[in-house]
């Protein structure tokens, strides 16, 4: 018996998670994300922060947002991302 696994999909990296305020986004695998808008959304769906990516690796300061659970959301044509982020 053999088991085939699907090819891994490319995903961006973000760290640290949970964060105390400084977060790094890494899109090194795909420069098409440069110029796109990233939104930080709270669990109620309200956008609490929005920024435009200026490079494939970017540092963002989240010290102004309250502690809690958030989502990082973005779209790049057919690619969509939504990942959970914890702010301590």
PDB file of N, CA and C in Angstrom:
ATOM      1  N   UNK A   1       0.831  -1.175   0.000  1.00  0.00           N
ATOM      2  CA  UNK A   1       0.000   0.000   0.000  1.00  0.00           C
ATOM      3  C   UNK A   1       0.876   1.239   0.000  1.00  0.00           C
ATOM      4  N   UNK A   2       0.504   2.156  -0.794  1.00  0.00           N
ATOM      5  CA  UNK A   2       1.206   3.446  -0.779  1.00  0.00           C
ATOM      6  C   UNK A   2       0.167   4.550  -0.614  1.00  0.00           C
ATOM      7  N   UNK A   3       0.596   5.566   0.004  1.00  0.00           N
ATOM      8  CA  UNK A   3      -0.280   6.716   0.199  1.00  0.00           C
ATOM      9  C   UNK A   3       0.360   7.906  -0.481  1.00  0.00           C
ATOM     10  N   UNK A   4      -0.404   8.540  -1.320  1.00  0.00           N
ATOM     11  CA  UNK A   4       0.097   9.751  -1.978  1.00  0.00           C
ATOM     12  C   UNK A   4      -0.445  10.964  -1.244  1.00  0.00           C
ATOM     13  N   UNK A   5       0.428  11.888  -0.956  1.00  0.00           N
ATOM     14  CA  UNK A   5      -0.033  13.128  -0.356  1.00  0.00           C
ATOM     15  C   UNK A   5      -0.053  14.192  -1.428  1.00  0.00           C
ATOM     16  N   UNK A   6      -1.009  15.084  -1.321  1.00  0.00           N
ATOM     17  CA  UNK A   6      -1.039  16.174  -2.301  1.00  0.00           C
ATOM     18  C   UNK A   6       0.210  17.043  -2.159  1.00  0.00           C
ATOM     19  N   UNK A   7       0.589  17.654  -3.250  1.00  0.00           N
ATOM     20  CA  UNK A   7       1.754  18.549  -3.213  1.00  0.00           C
ATOM     21  C   UNK A   7       1.466  19.685  -2.252  1.00  0.00           C
ATOM     22  N   UNK A   8       2.454  20.066  -1.453  1.00  0.00           N
ATOM     23  CA  UNK A   8       2.214  21.150  -0.511  1.00  0.00           C
ATOM     24  C   UNK A   8       1.951  22.462  -1.232  1.00  0.00           C
ATOM     25  N   UNK A   9       1.051  23.250  -0.699  1.00  0.00           N
ATOM     26  CA  UNK A   9       0.785  24.551  -1.291  1.00  0.00           C
ATOM     27  C   UNK A   9       1.693  25.575  -0.618  1.00  0.00           C
ATOM     28  N   UNK A  10       2.064  26.564  -1.364  1.00  0.00           N
ATOM     29  CA  UNK A  10       2.918  27.614  -0.819  1.00  0.00           C
ATOM     30  C   UNK A  10       2.083  28.492   0.092  1.00  0.00           C
ATOM     31  N   UNK A  11       2.560  28.741   1.264  1.00  0.00           N
ATOM     32  CA  UNK A  11       1.877  29.646   2.170  1.00  0.00           C
ATOM     33  C   UNK A  11       2.891  30.657   2.672  1.00  0.00           C
ATOM     34  N   UNK A  12       2.398  31.775   3.086  1.00  0.00           N
ATOM     35  CA  UNK A  12       3.310  32.768   3.621  1.00  0.00           C
ATOM     36  C   UNK A  12       3.613  32.426   5.067  1.00  0.00           C
ATOM     37  N   UNK A  13       4.688  33.011   5.583  1.00  0.00           N
ATOM     38  CA  UNK A  13       5.068  32.804   6.974  1.00  0.00           C
ATOM     39  C   UNK A  13       4.794  34.094   7.740  1.00  0.00           C
ATOM     40  N   UNK A  14       4.381  33.939   8.982  1.00  0.00           N
ATOM     41  CA  UNK A  14       4.242  35.098   9.867  1.00  0.00           C
ATOM     42  C   UNK A  14       4.652  34.653  11.255  1.00  0.00           C
ATOM     43  N   UNK A  15       5.366  35.526  11.911  1.00  0.00           N
ATOM     44  CA  UNK A  15       5.914  35.165  13.221  1.00  0.00           C
ATOM     45  C   UNK A  15       6.269  36.427  13.985  1.00  0.00           C
ATOM     46  N   UNK A  16       6.312  36.388  15.307  1.00  0.00           N
ATOM     47  CA  UNK A  16       5.875  35.283  16.176  1.00  0.00           C
ATOM     48  C   UNK A  16       4.359  35.287  16.309  1.00  0.00           C
ATOM     49  N   UNK A  17       3.817  34.150  16.610  1.00  0.00           N
ATOM     50  CA  UNK A  17       2.390  34.015  16.862  1.00  0.00           C
ATOM     51  C   UNK A  17       2.215  33.045  18.015  1.00  0.00           C
ATOM     52  N   UNK A  18       1.805  33.527  19.182  1.00  0.00           N
ATOM     53  CA  UNK A  18       1.269  34.855  19.491  1.00  0.00           C
ATOM     54  C   UNK A  18       2.348  35.939  19.508  1.00  0.00           C
ATOM     55  N   UNK A  19       1.893  37.183  19.386  1.00  0.00           N
ATOM     56  CA  UNK A  19       2.809  38.317  19.354  1.00  0.00           C
ATOM     57  C   UNK A  19       2.472  39.316  20.460  1.00  0.00           C
ATOM     58  N   UNK A  20       3.501  40.035  20.890  1.00  0.00           N
ATOM     59  CA  UNK A  20       3.300  41.122  21.850  1.00  0.00           C
ATOM     60  C   UNK A  20       3.109  42.452  21.142  1.00  0.00           C
ATOM     61  N   UNK A  21       3.300  42.478  19.833  1.00  0.00           N
ATOM     62  CA  UNK A  21       3.107  43.732  19.110  1.00  0.00           C
ATOM     63  C   UNK A  21       3.849  43.816  17.798  1.00  0.00           C
ATOM     64  N   UNK A  22       5.014  43.190  17.696  1.00  0.00           N
ATOM     65  CA  UNK A  22       5.775  43.225  16.459  1.00  0.00           C
ATOM     66  C   UNK A  22       5.576  41.908  15.719  1.00  0.00           C
ATOM     67  N   UNK A  23       5.193  41.997  14.456  1.00  0.00           N
ATOM     68  CA  UNK A  23       4.899  40.813  13.654  1.00  0.00           C
ATOM     69  C   UNK A  23       5.655  40.909  12.341  1.00  0.00           C
ATOM     70  N   UNK A  24       6.203  39.803  11.886  1.00  0.00           N
ATOM     71  CA  UNK A  24       6.908  39.739  10.613  1.00  0.00           C
ATOM     72  C   UNK A  24       6.097  38.913   9.626  1.00  0.00           C
ATOM     73  N   UNK A  25       5.920  39.440   8.426  1.00  0.00           N
ATOM     74  CA  UNK A  25       5.254  38.737   7.338  1.00  0.00           C
ATOM     75  C   UNK A  25       6.311  38.398   6.298  1.00  0.00           C
ATOM     76  N   UNK A  26       6.286  37.177   5.794  1.00  0.00           N
ATOM     77  CA  UNK A  26       7.300  36.725   4.837  1.00  0.00           C
ATOM     78  C   UNK A  26       6.622  36.086   3.635  1.00  0.00           C
ATOM     79  N   UNK A  27       6.660  36.772   2.503  1.00  0.00           N
ATOM     80  CA  UNK A  27       6.106  36.285   1.241  1.00  0.00           C
ATOM     81  C   UNK A  27       7.227  35.997   0.244  1.00  0.00           C
ATOM     82  N   UNK A  28       8.391  35.578   0.730  1.00  0.00           N
ATOM     83  CA  UNK A  28       9.547  35.380  -0.153  1.00  0.00           C
ATOM     84  C   UNK A  28       9.271  34.466  -1.337  1.00  0.00           C
ATOM     85  N   UNK A  29       8.350  33.547  -1.211  1.00  0.00           N
ATOM     86  CA  UNK A  29       8.067  32.617  -2.293  1.00  0.00           C
ATOM     87  C   UNK A  29       7.343  33.284  -3.457  1.00  0.00           C
ATOM     88  N   UNK A  30       6.754  34.471  -3.242  1.00  0.00           N
ATOM     89  CA  UNK A  30       5.919  35.054  -4.287  1.00  0.00           C
ATOM     90  C   UNK A  30       5.911  36.579  -4.212  1.00  0.00           C
ATOM     91  N   UNK A  31       6.666  37.218  -5.072  1.00  0.00           N
ATOM     92  CA  UNK A  31       6.749  38.685  -5.068  1.00  0.00           C
ATOM     93  C   UNK A  31       5.476  39.339  -5.611  1.00  0.00           C
ATOM     94  N   UNK A  32       4.528  38.557  -6.129  1.00  0.00           N
ATOM     95  CA  UNK A  32       3.261  39.123  -6.600  1.00  0.00           C
ATOM     96  C   UNK A  32       2.451  39.761  -5.472  1.00  0.00           C
ATOM     97  N   UNK A  33       2.780  39.412  -4.217  1.00  0.00           N
ATOM     98  CA  UNK A  33       2.067  39.995  -3.083  1.00  0.00           C
ATOM     99  C   UNK A  33       2.499  41.434  -2.797  1.00  0.00           C
ATOM    100  N   UNK A  34       3.657  41.851  -3.282  1.00  0.00           N
ATOM    101  CA  UNK A  34       4.124  43.225  -3.062  1.00  0.00           C
ATOM    102  C   UNK A  34       3.127  44.184  -3.714  1.00  0.00           C
ATOM    103  N   UNK A  35       2.705  45.176  -2.953  1.00  0.00           N
ATOM    104  CA  UNK A  35       1.710  46.139  -3.431  1.00  0.00           C
ATOM    105  C   UNK A  35       0.286  45.787  -3.040  1.00  0.00           C
ATOM    106  N   UNK A  36       0.077  44.581  -2.559  1.00  0.00           N
ATOM    107  CA  UNK A  36      -1.271  44.166  -2.138  1.00  0.00           C
ATOM    108  C   UNK A  36      -1.542  44.645  -0.717  1.00  0.00           C
ATOM    109  N   UNK A  37      -2.807  44.699  -0.361  1.00  0.00           N
ATOM    110  CA  UNK A  37      -3.210  45.175   0.958  1.00  0.00           C
ATOM    111  C   UNK A  37      -3.484  43.996   1.882  1.00  0.00           C
ATOM    112  N   UNK A  38      -2.930  44.085   3.082  1.00  0.00           N
ATOM    113  CA  UNK A  38      -3.143  43.102   4.142  1.00  0.00           C
ATOM    114  C   UNK A  38      -4.050  43.758   5.181  1.00  0.00           C
ATOM    115  N   UNK A  39      -5.057  43.031   5.634  1.00  0.00           N
ATOM    116  CA  UNK A  39      -5.952  43.552   6.672  1.00  0.00           C
ATOM    117  C   UNK A  39      -5.830  42.698   7.927  1.00  0.00           C
ATOM    118  N   UNK A  40      -5.858  43.359   9.074  1.00  0.00           N
ATOM    119  CA  UNK A  40      -5.948  42.675  10.362  1.00  0.00           C
ATOM    120  C   UNK A  40      -7.391  42.881  10.812  1.00  0.00           C
ATOM    121  N   UNK A  41      -8.109  41.774  11.002  1.00  0.00           N
ATOM    122  CA  UNK A  41      -9.548  41.818  11.260  1.00  0.00           C
ATOM    123  C   UNK A  41      -9.829  41.180  12.613  1.00  0.00           C
ATOM    124  N   UNK A  42     -10.676  41.815  13.431  1.00  0.00           N
ATOM    125  CA  UNK A  42     -11.014  41.226  14.728  1.00  0.00           C
ATOM    126  C   UNK A  42     -12.065  40.131  14.546  1.00  0.00           C
ATOM    127  N   UNK A  43     -12.418  39.461  15.633  1.00  0.00           N
ATOM    128  CA  UNK A  43     -13.340  38.322  15.509  1.00  0.00           C
ATOM    129  C   UNK A  43     -14.762  38.739  15.152  1.00  0.00           C
ATOM    130  N   UNK A  44     -15.060  40.026  15.265  1.00  0.00           N
ATOM    131  CA  UNK A  44     -16.367  40.532  14.853  1.00  0.00           C
ATOM    132  C   UNK A  44     -16.390  40.906  13.374  1.00  0.00           C
ATOM    133  N   UNK A  45     -15.239  40.806  12.709  1.00  0.00           N
ATOM    134  CA  UNK A  45     -15.160  41.123  11.284  1.00  0.00           C
ATOM    135  C   UNK A  45     -14.766  42.554  10.977  1.00  0.00           C
ATOM    136  N   UNK A  46     -14.484  43.354  11.998  1.00  0.00           N
ATOM    137  CA  UNK A  46     -14.098  44.751  11.782  1.00  0.00           C
ATOM    138  C   UNK A  46     -12.599  44.836  11.488  1.00  0.00           C
ATOM    139  N   UNK A  47     -12.235  45.611  10.488  1.00  0.00           N
ATOM    140  CA  UNK A  47     -10.825  45.825  10.152  1.00  0.00           C
ATOM    141  C   UNK A  47     -10.229  46.775  11.180  1.00  0.00           C
ATOM    142  N   UNK A  48      -9.180  46.327  11.877  1.00  0.00           N
ATOM    143  CA  UNK A  48      -8.545  47.162  12.895  1.00  0.00           C
ATOM    144  C   UNK A  48      -7.220  47.740  12.405  1.00  0.00           C
ATOM    145  N   UNK A  49      -6.675  47.166  11.338  1.00  0.00           N
ATOM    146  CA  UNK A  49      -5.438  47.676  10.764  1.00  0.00           C
ATOM    147  C   UNK A  49      -5.368  47.230   9.314  1.00  0.00           C
ATOM    148  N   UNK A  50      -4.803  48.087   8.484  1.00  0.00           N
ATOM    149  CA  UNK A  50      -4.663  47.772   7.064  1.00  0.00           C
ATOM    150  C   UNK A  50      -3.333  48.345   6.605  1.00  0.00           C
ATOM    151  N   UNK A  51      -2.594  47.565   5.832  1.00  0.00           N
ATOM    152  CA  UNK A  51      -1.336  48.071   5.302  1.00  0.00           C
ATOM    153  C   UNK A  51      -1.071  47.499   3.927  1.00  0.00           C
ATOM    154  N   UNK A  52      -0.282  48.224   3.164  1.00  0.00           N
ATOM    155  CA  UNK A  52       0.108  47.768   1.841  1.00  0.00           C
ATOM    156  C   UNK A  52       1.516  47.204   1.932  1.00  0.00           C
ATOM    157  N   UNK A  53       1.707  46.012   1.383  1.00  0.00           N
ATOM    158  CA  UNK A  53       3.025  45.386   1.419  1.00  0.00           C
ATOM    159  C   UNK A  53       3.989  46.132   0.517  1.00  0.00           C
ATOM    160  N   UNK A  54       5.134  46.505   1.063  1.00  0.00           N
ATOM    161  CA  UNK A  54       6.131  47.227   0.270  1.00  0.00           C
ATOM    162  C   UNK A  54       7.302  46.330  -0.114  1.00  0.00           C
ATOM    163  N   UNK A  55       7.368  45.124   0.466  1.00  0.00           N
ATOM    164  CA  UNK A  55       8.416  44.162   0.098  1.00  0.00           C
ATOM    165  C   UNK A  55       7.916  42.767   0.439  1.00  0.00           C
ATOM    166  N   UNK A  56       8.661  41.742   0.041  1.00  0.00           N
ATOM    167  CA  UNK A  56       8.228  40.370   0.308  1.00  0.00           C
ATOM    168  C   UNK A  56       8.384  39.991   1.776  1.00  0.00           C
ATOM    169  N   UNK A  57       9.211  40.718   2.508  1.00  0.00           N
ATOM    170  CA  UNK A  57       9.353  40.512   3.947  1.00  0.00           C
ATOM    171  C   UNK A  57       9.088  41.850   4.623  1.00  0.00           C
ATOM    172  N   UNK A  58       8.133  41.864   5.526  1.00  0.00           N
ATOM    173  CA  UNK A  58       7.744  43.137   6.120  1.00  0.00           C
ATOM    174  C   UNK A  58       7.453  42.982   7.606  1.00  0.00           C
ATOM    175  N   UNK A  59       7.862  43.985   8.367  1.00  0.00           N
ATOM    176  CA  UNK A  59       7.589  44.041   9.800  1.00  0.00           C
ATOM    177  C   UNK A  59       6.425  44.990  10.012  1.00  0.00           C
ATOM    178  N   UNK A  60       5.470  44.567  10.849  1.00  0.00           N
ATOM    179  CA  UNK A  60       4.364  45.459  11.176  1.00  0.00           C
ATOM    180  C   UNK A  60       4.244  45.590  12.690  1.00  0.00           C
ATOM    181  N   UNK A  61       3.817  46.753  13.109  1.00  0.00           N
ATOM    182  CA  UNK A  61       3.677  47.059  14.528  1.00  0.00           C
ATOM    183  C   UNK A  61       2.198  46.952  14.894  1.00  0.00           C
ATOM    184  N   UNK A  62       1.881  46.009  15.775  1.00  0.00           N
ATOM    185  CA  UNK A  62       0.505  45.817  16.211  1.00  0.00           C
ATOM    186  C   UNK A  62       0.310  46.239  17.665  1.00  0.00           C
ATOM    187  N   UNK A  63       1.230  47.039  18.182  1.00  0.00           N
ATOM    188  CA  UNK A  63       1.145  47.427  19.591  1.00  0.00           C
ATOM    189  C   UNK A  63      -0.097  48.271  19.876  1.00  0.00           C
ATOM    190  N   UNK A  64      -0.676  48.916  18.870  1.00  0.00           N
ATOM    191  CA  UNK A  64      -1.834  49.780  19.077  1.00  0.00           C
ATOM    192  C   UNK A  64      -3.145  49.002  19.174  1.00  0.00           C
ATOM    193  N   UNK A  65      -3.150  47.715  18.834  1.00  0.00           N
ATOM    194  CA  UNK A  65      -4.403  46.967  18.919  1.00  0.00           C
ATOM    195  C   UNK A  65      -4.487  46.217  20.254  1.00  0.00           C
ATOM    196  N   UNK A  66      -5.699  45.997  20.707  1.00  0.00           N
ATOM    197  CA  UNK A  66      -5.943  45.343  21.992  1.00  0.00           C
ATOM    198  C   UNK A  66      -5.590  43.854  21.933  1.00  0.00           C
ATOM    199  N   UNK A  67      -5.392  43.272  23.094  1.00  0.00           N
ATOM    200  CA  UNK A  67      -5.157  41.836  23.183  1.00  0.00           C
ATOM    201  C   UNK A  67      -6.366  41.092  22.636  1.00  0.00           C
ATOM    202  N   UNK A  68      -6.110  39.936  22.036  1.00  0.00           N
ATOM    203  CA  UNK A  68      -7.226  39.120  21.551  1.00  0.00           C
ATOM    204  C   UNK A  68      -6.854  38.327  20.322  1.00  0.00           C
ATOM    205  N   UNK A  69      -7.871  37.732  19.711  1.00  0.00           N
ATOM    206  CA  UNK A  69      -7.684  36.939  18.499  1.00  0.00           C
ATOM    207  C   UNK A  69      -8.072  37.772  17.287  1.00  0.00           C
ATOM    208  N   UNK A  70      -7.254  37.690  16.254  1.00  0.00           N
ATOM    209  CA  UNK A  70      -7.466  38.429  15.012  1.00  0.00           C
ATOM    210  C   UNK A  70      -7.217  37.499  13.836  1.00  0.00           C
ATOM    211  N   UNK A  71      -7.524  37.990  12.645  1.00  0.00           N
ATOM    212  CA  UNK A  71      -7.216  37.274  11.423  1.00  0.00           C
ATOM    213  C   UNK A  71      -6.419  38.190  10.512  1.00  0.00           C
ATOM    214  N   UNK A  72      -5.422  37.616   9.846  1.00  0.00           N
ATOM    215  CA  UNK A  72      -4.694  38.320   8.791  1.00  0.00           C
ATOM    216  C   UNK A  72      -5.377  37.901   7.497  1.00  0.00           C
ATOM    217  N   UNK A  73      -5.840  38.866   6.722  1.00  0.00           N
ATOM    218  CA  UNK A  73      -6.556  38.565   5.480  1.00  0.00           C
ATOM    219  C   UNK A  73      -5.945  39.351   4.325  1.00  0.00           C
ATOM    220  N   UNK A  74      -5.936  38.699   3.153  1.00  0.00           N
ATOM    221  CA  UNK A  74      -5.452  39.368   1.945  1.00  0.00           C
ATOM    222  C   UNK A  74      -5.939  38.602   0.721  1.00  0.00           C
ATOM    223  N   UNK A  75      -5.930  39.291  -0.412  1.00  0.00           N
ATOM    224  CA  UNK A  75      -6.268  38.681  -1.694  1.00  0.00           C
ATOM    225  C   UNK A  75      -5.234  39.078  -2.716  1.00  0.00           C
ATOM    226  N   UNK A  76      -4.915  38.130  -3.582  1.00  0.00           N
ATOM    227  CA  UNK A  76      -3.978  38.375  -4.678  1.00  0.00           C
ATOM    228  C   UNK A  76      -4.524  37.626  -5.886  1.00  0.00           C
ATOM    229  N   UNK A  77      -5.469  38.244  -6.571  1.00  0.00           N
ATOM    230  CA  UNK A  77      -6.115  37.547  -7.681  1.00  0.00           C
ATOM    231  C   UNK A  77      -6.913  36.367  -7.155  1.00  0.00           C
ATOM    232  N   UNK A  78      -6.596  35.164  -7.627  1.00  0.00           N
ATOM    233  CA  UNK A  78      -7.306  33.958  -7.196  1.00  0.00           C
ATOM    234  C   UNK A  78      -6.825  33.472  -5.829  1.00  0.00           C
ATOM    235  N   UNK A  79      -5.675  33.946  -5.374  1.00  0.00           N
ATOM    236  CA  UNK A  79      -5.152  33.523  -4.076  1.00  0.00           C
ATOM    237  C   UNK A  79      -5.765  34.364  -2.964  1.00  0.00           C
ATOM    238  N   UNK A  80      -6.262  33.684  -1.951  1.00  0.00           N
ATOM    239  CA  UNK A  80      -6.798  34.363  -0.775  1.00  0.00           C
ATOM    240  C   UNK A  80      -6.138  33.750   0.439  1.00  0.00           C
ATOM    241  N   UNK A  81      -5.893  34.569   1.429  1.00  0.00           N
ATOM    242  CA  UNK A  81      -5.372  34.015   2.664  1.00  0.00           C
ATOM    243  C   UNK A  81      -6.119  34.575   3.840  1.00  0.00           C
ATOM    244  N   UNK A  82      -6.248  33.729   4.840  1.00  0.00           N
ATOM    245  CA  UNK A  82      -6.871  34.116   6.107  1.00  0.00           C
ATOM    246  C   UNK A  82      -6.288  33.193   7.164  1.00  0.00           C
ATOM    247  N   UNK A  83      -5.534  33.778   8.072  1.00  0.00           N
ATOM    248  CA  UNK A  83      -4.890  33.003   9.127  1.00  0.00           C
ATOM    249  C   UNK A  83      -5.139  33.671  10.479  1.00  0.00           C
ATOM    250  N   UNK A  84      -5.165  32.851  11.499  1.00  0.00           N
ATOM    251  CA  UNK A  84      -5.433  33.333  12.864  1.00  0.00           C
ATOM    252  C   UNK A  84      -4.168  33.909  13.488  1.00  0.00           C
ATOM    253  N   UNK A  85      -4.340  35.004  14.201  1.00  0.00           N
ATOM    254  CA  UNK A  85      -3.255  35.691  14.890  1.00  0.00           C
ATOM    255  C   UNK A  85      -3.706  35.984  16.324  1.00  0.00           C
ATOM    256  N   UNK A  86      -2.830  35.733  17.280  1.00  0.00           N
ATOM    257  CA  UNK A  86      -3.126  36.035  18.677  1.00  0.00           C
ATOM    258  C   UNK A  86      -2.250  37.202  19.124  1.00  0.00           C
ATOM    259  N   UNK A  87      -2.869  38.239  19.662  1.00  0.00           N
ATOM    260  CA  UNK A  87      -2.145  39.396  20.204  1.00  0.00           C
ATOM    261  C   UNK A  87      -2.192  39.301  21.715  1.00  0.00           C
ATOM    262  N   UNK A  88      -1.007  39.249  22.349  1.00  0.00           N
ATOM    263  CA  UNK A  88      -0.915  39.166  23.809  1.00  0.00           C
ATOM    264  C   UNK A  88      -0.900  40.550  24.427  1.00  0.00           C
TER     265      UNK A  88
END
